[in-house]
């Protein structure tokens, strides 16, 4: 509803990175980015009910990916961008995610976390994963598997990234996301949140 009034220009998201970088998104620009990424996910074959694992650092693209999944009815599972290969693999395997969204790396407490390398190791043992979307955050050179791995920025600049992606009609009891327990006492269990 904010897009139809003067509030479209009001700030919906204000982000400050660990190194002092700042980015802002109005309701209008956030909606546009969500629509574009939702269209990208659809072009990758993601449809209502499919599972998507999000393993990213703290960047605006993380909530954009979450909202894009919700827009097309896909179920997202956010995994803390500091969990190990084992932890990530267990969550991908349990949720049966066909798509993983990650970063080349992330800053955390002054250190660099090699998210893409951790994701690669986890995905090696999870053959269900068909696509990996990688957001360039730290600018490190990372291995990219041809046919599976794609850069976020490249996908968002293609004609498939249409900001007018229609919102999927969902039932009030349709699944929105899966949130896993820490798994410190055994196999992680997913809490399911309906829409």
Short mmCIF file of N, CA, C and O in Angstrom, two decimals, residues 33-97:
data_model
loop_
_atom_site.label_atom_id
_atom_site.label_comp_id
_atom_site.label_asym_id
_atom_site.label_seq_id
_atom_site.Cartn_x
_atom_site.Cartn_y
_atom_site.Cartn_z
N UNK A 33 13.67 -4.12 -6.16
CA UNK A 33 14.73 -5.13 -6.01
C UNK A 33 14.14 -6.50 -5.68
O UNK A 33 14.61 -7.52 -6.19
N UNK A 34 13.13 -6.53 -4.82
CA UNK A 34 12.48 -7.80 -4.47
C UNK A 34 11.82 -8.41 -5.71
O UNK A 34 11.96 -9.60 -5.97
N UNK A 35 11.11 -7.58 -6.48
CA UNK A 35 10.47 -8.07 -7.70
C UNK A 35 11.47 -8.61 -8.70
O UNK A 35 11.26 -9.67 -9.32
N UNK A 36 12.60 -7.92 -8.86
CA UNK A 36 13.64 -8.37 -9.79
C UNK A 36 14.21 -9.71 -9.36
O UNK A 36 14.36 -10.62 -10.17
N UNK A 37 14.53 -9.84 -8.06
CA UNK A 37 15.13 -11.09 -7.62
C UNK A 37 14.11 -12.23 -7.62
O UNK A 37 14.46 -13.38 -7.90
N UNK A 38 12.85 -11.92 -7.35
CA UNK A 38 11.80 -12.93 -7.44
C UNK A 38 11.69 -13.45 -8.88
O UNK A 38 11.55 -14.65 -9.11
N UNK A 39 11.79 -12.55 -9.85
CA UNK A 39 11.77 -12.95 -11.26
C UNK A 39 12.97 -13.82 -11.60
O UNK A 39 12.86 -14.78 -12.37
N UNK A 40 14.13 -13.48 -11.04
CA UNK A 40 15.34 -14.28 -11.26
C UNK A 40 15.13 -15.69 -10.72
O UNK A 40 15.44 -16.69 -11.38
N UNK A 41 14.59 -15.80 -9.50
CA UNK A 41 14.34 -17.12 -8.90
C UNK A 41 13.38 -17.94 -9.78
O UNK A 41 13.61 -19.13 -10.00
N UNK A 42 12.33 -17.28 -10.27
CA UNK A 42 11.39 -17.99 -11.15
C UNK A 42 12.09 -18.46 -12.42
O UNK A 42 11.83 -19.57 -12.89
N UNK A 43 12.98 -17.64 -12.97
CA UNK A 43 13.71 -18.02 -14.17
C UNK A 43 14.64 -19.21 -13.91
O UNK A 43 14.94 -19.97 -14.82
N UNK A 44 15.06 -19.37 -12.66
CA UNK A 44 15.91 -20.51 -12.28
C UNK A 44 15.06 -21.75 -12.00
O UNK A 44 15.60 -22.79 -11.63
N UNK A 45 13.74 -21.62 -12.14
CA UNK A 45 12.85 -22.77 -11.96
C UNK A 45 12.25 -22.89 -10.58
O UNK A 45 11.58 -23.88 -10.28
N UNK A 46 12.48 -21.90 -9.72
CA UNK A 46 11.91 -21.95 -8.36
C UNK A 46 10.42 -21.62 -8.45
O UNK A 46 10.03 -20.64 -9.07
N UNK A 47 9.60 -22.47 -7.82
CA UNK A 47 8.15 -22.23 -7.84
C UNK A 47 7.58 -22.40 -6.43
O UNK A 47 8.30 -22.75 -5.50
N UNK A 48 6.31 -22.16 -6.32
CA UNK A 48 5.61 -22.24 -5.03
C UNK A 48 5.90 -23.58 -4.34
O UNK A 48 5.79 -24.64 -4.96
N UNK A 49 6.31 -23.50 -3.08
CA UNK A 49 6.58 -24.70 -2.30
C UNK A 49 8.02 -25.18 -2.35
O UNK A 49 8.44 -25.99 -1.53
N UNK A 50 8.82 -24.69 -3.34
CA UNK A 50 10.23 -25.09 -3.41
C UNK A 50 11.00 -24.49 -2.24
O UNK A 50 10.63 -23.44 -1.70
N UNK A 51 12.09 -25.14 -1.87
CA UNK A 51 12.92 -24.69 -0.73
C UNK A 51 14.16 -23.98 -1.24
O UNK A 51 14.81 -24.43 -2.18
N UNK A 52 14.51 -22.87 -0.58
CA UNK A 52 15.69 -22.08 -0.92
C UNK A 52 16.47 -21.83 0.37
O UNK A 52 15.91 -21.34 1.34
N UNK A 53 17.75 -22.18 0.38
CA UNK A 53 18.60 -21.92 1.54
C UNK A 53 19.36 -20.62 1.31
O UNK A 53 19.97 -20.42 0.26
N UNK A 54 19.32 -19.74 2.31
CA UNK A 54 20.01 -18.45 2.25
C UNK A 54 21.13 -18.47 3.28
O UNK A 54 20.88 -18.54 4.48
N UNK A 55 22.38 -18.43 2.80
CA UNK A 55 23.57 -18.50 3.65
C UNK A 55 24.43 -17.29 3.32
O UNK A 55 25.33 -17.35 2.50
N UNK A 56 24.09 -16.15 3.92
CA UNK A 56 24.73 -14.88 3.56
C UNK A 56 25.23 -14.15 4.80
O UNK A 56 24.83 -14.46 5.92
N UNK A 57 26.07 -13.16 4.54
CA UNK A 57 26.45 -12.23 5.59
C UNK A 57 25.34 -11.21 5.77
O UNK A 57 24.29 -11.28 5.12
N UNK A 58 25.57 -10.26 6.66
CA UNK A 58 24.54 -9.26 6.93
C UNK A 58 24.61 -8.13 5.90
O UNK A 58 25.31 -7.13 6.09
N UNK A 59 23.89 -8.33 4.81
CA UNK A 59 23.80 -7.36 3.72
C UNK A 59 22.32 -7.19 3.36
O UNK A 59 21.51 -8.08 3.65
N UNK A 60 21.94 -6.07 2.74
CA UNK A 60 20.54 -5.87 2.38
C UNK A 60 19.98 -6.95 1.46
O UNK A 60 18.78 -7.20 1.45
N UNK A 61 20.84 -7.61 0.72
CA UNK A 61 20.38 -8.64 -0.20
C UNK A 61 19.81 -9.85 0.54
O UNK A 61 19.04 -10.61 -0.04
N UNK A 62 20.15 -10.02 1.81
CA UNK A 62 19.57 -11.12 2.59
C UNK A 62 18.06 -10.93 2.76
O UNK A 62 17.29 -11.81 2.37
N UNK A 63 17.59 -9.79 3.30
CA UNK A 63 16.13 -9.62 3.37
C UNK A 63 15.47 -9.51 2.00
O UNK A 63 14.32 -9.92 1.84
N UNK A 64 16.20 -9.03 1.00
CA UNK A 64 15.64 -8.98 -0.36
C UNK A 64 15.38 -10.40 -0.84
O UNK A 64 14.32 -10.70 -1.41
N UNK A 65 16.32 -11.31 -0.60
CA UNK A 65 16.14 -12.72 -1.00
C UNK A 65 14.99 -13.35 -0.24
O UNK A 65 14.18 -14.10 -0.81
N UNK A 66 14.87 -13.06 1.06
CA UNK A 66 13.77 -13.60 1.86
C UNK A 66 12.42 -13.14 1.31
O UNK A 66 11.50 -13.94 1.13
N UNK A 67 12.31 -11.84 1.05
CA UNK A 67 11.05 -11.29 0.53
C UNK A 67 10.74 -11.79 -0.87
O UNK A 67 9.58 -12.02 -1.21
N UNK A 68 11.78 -12.00 -1.68
CA UNK A 68 11.58 -12.53 -3.04
C UNK A 68 11.02 -13.95 -2.98
O UNK A 68 10.12 -14.31 -3.74
N UNK A 69 11.54 -14.76 -2.05
CA UNK A 69 11.02 -16.11 -1.88
C UNK A 69 9.54 -16.06 -1.48
O UNK A 69 8.71 -16.78 -2.03
N UNK A 70 9.23 -15.19 -0.51
CA UNK A 70 7.84 -15.06 -0.05
C UNK A 70 6.93 -14.61 -1.19
O UNK A 70 5.79 -15.07 -1.30
N UNK A 71 7.43 -13.73 -2.05
CA UNK A 71 6.63 -13.19 -3.15
C UNK A 71 6.18 -14.28 -4.12
O UNK A 71 5.08 -14.24 -4.63
N UNK A 72 7.05 -15.28 -4.34
CA UNK A 72 6.70 -16.33 -5.31
C UNK A 72 6.24 -17.62 -4.63
O UNK A 72 6.01 -18.63 -5.29
N UNK A 73 6.11 -17.58 -3.30
CA UNK A 73 5.60 -18.75 -2.58
C UNK A 73 6.64 -19.81 -2.28
O UNK A 73 6.30 -20.92 -1.87
N UNK A 74 7.92 -19.49 -2.49
CA UNK A 74 8.99 -20.43 -2.15
C UNK A 74 9.26 -20.36 -0.65
O UNK A 74 9.03 -19.33 -0.01
N UNK A 75 9.71 -21.46 -0.08
CA UNK A 75 9.99 -21.54 1.36
C UNK A 75 11.47 -21.26 1.56
O UNK A 75 12.32 -21.95 0.99
N UNK A 76 11.80 -20.24 2.38
CA UNK A 76 13.21 -19.94 2.60
C UNK A 76 13.68 -20.45 3.96
O UNK A 76 12.91 -20.55 4.90
N UNK A 77 14.96 -20.78 4.01
CA UNK A 77 15.61 -21.21 5.23
C UNK A 77 16.89 -20.41 5.37
O UNK A 77 17.81 -20.57 4.57
N UNK A 78 16.93 -19.51 6.34
CA UNK A 78 18.12 -18.68 6.55
C UNK A 78 19.05 -19.42 7.50
O UNK A 78 18.66 -19.80 8.59
N UNK A 79 20.29 -19.61 7.06
CA UNK A 79 21.32 -20.24 7.88
C UNK A 79 22.33 -19.16 8.24
O UNK A 79 22.82 -18.46 7.36
N UNK A 80 22.64 -19.04 9.51
CA UNK A 80 23.58 -18.02 9.99
C UNK A 80 24.89 -18.10 9.22
O UNK A 80 25.48 -19.18 9.10
N UNK A 81 25.33 -16.97 8.69
CA UNK A 81 26.55 -16.91 7.88
C UNK A 81 27.81 -17.03 8.70
O UNK A 81 28.69 -16.19 8.62
N UNK A 82 27.92 -18.06 9.46
CA UNK A 82 29.08 -18.32 10.28
C UNK A 82 29.07 -19.78 10.69
O UNK A 82 30.01 -20.28 11.30
N UNK A 83 27.98 -20.47 10.32
CA UNK A 83 27.87 -21.90 10.62
C UNK A 83 28.86 -22.68 9.75
O UNK A 83 29.20 -22.26 8.65
N UNK A 84 29.24 -23.83 10.23
CA UNK A 84 30.22 -24.68 9.56
C UNK A 84 29.64 -25.39 8.35
O UNK A 84 28.43 -25.38 8.12
N UNK A 85 30.54 -26.04 7.63
CA UNK A 85 30.14 -26.86 6.48
C UNK A 85 29.13 -27.91 6.89
O UNK A 85 28.11 -28.10 6.21
N UNK A 86 29.41 -28.61 8.00
CA UNK A 86 28.51 -29.65 8.51
C UNK A 86 27.11 -29.11 8.77
O UNK A 86 26.11 -29.70 8.39
N UNK A 87 27.07 -27.97 9.49
CA UNK A 87 25.78 -27.36 9.85
C UNK A 87 24.99 -26.96 8.61
O UNK A 87 23.79 -27.20 8.53
N UNK A 88 25.68 -26.34 7.66
CA UNK A 88 25.00 -25.91 6.43
C UNK A 88 24.53 -27.13 5.63
O UNK A 88 23.39 -27.16 5.17
N UNK A 89 25.38 -28.13 5.50
CA UNK A 89 25.01 -29.34 4.76
C UNK A 89 23.76 -29.99 5.36
O UNK A 89 22.83 -30.37 4.65
N UNK A 90 23.72 -30.11 6.69
CA UNK A 90 22.58 -30.72 7.36
C UNK A 90 21.28 -30.00 7.08
O UNK A 90 20.23 -30.62 6.87
N UNK A 91 21.34 -28.69 7.04
CA UNK A 91 20.14 -27.88 6.81
C UNK A 91 19.70 -27.93 5.34
O UNK A 91 18.51 -27.94 5.05
N UNK A 92 20.68 -27.94 4.42
CA UNK A 92 20.33 -28.07 2.99
C UNK A 92 19.68 -29.43 2.74
O UNK A 92 18.66 -29.54 2.08
N UNK A 93 20.31 -30.46 3.29
CA UNK A 93 19.83 -31.83 3.10
C UNK A 93 18.43 -32.01 3.69
O UNK A 93 17.54 -32.57 3.07
N UNK A 94 18.22 -31.51 4.92
CA UNK A 94 16.94 -31.68 5.59
C UNK A 94 15.82 -30.92 4.88
O UNK A 94 14.71 -31.42 4.73
N UNK A 95 16.12 -29.69 4.44
CA UNK A 95 15.09 -28.87 3.79
C UNK A 95 14.89 -29.23 2.32
O UNK A 95 13.91 -28.81 1.71
N UNK A 96 15.84 -30.00 1.75
CA UNK A 96 15.78 -30.38 0.34
C UNK A 96 15.78 -29.15 -0.58
O UNK A 96 14.99 -29.04 -1.52
N UNK A 97 16.69 -28.21 -0.28
CA UNK A 97 16.80 -26.99 -1.08
C UNK A 97 17.45 -27.26 -2.43
O UNK A 97 18.49 -27.89 -2.50
#
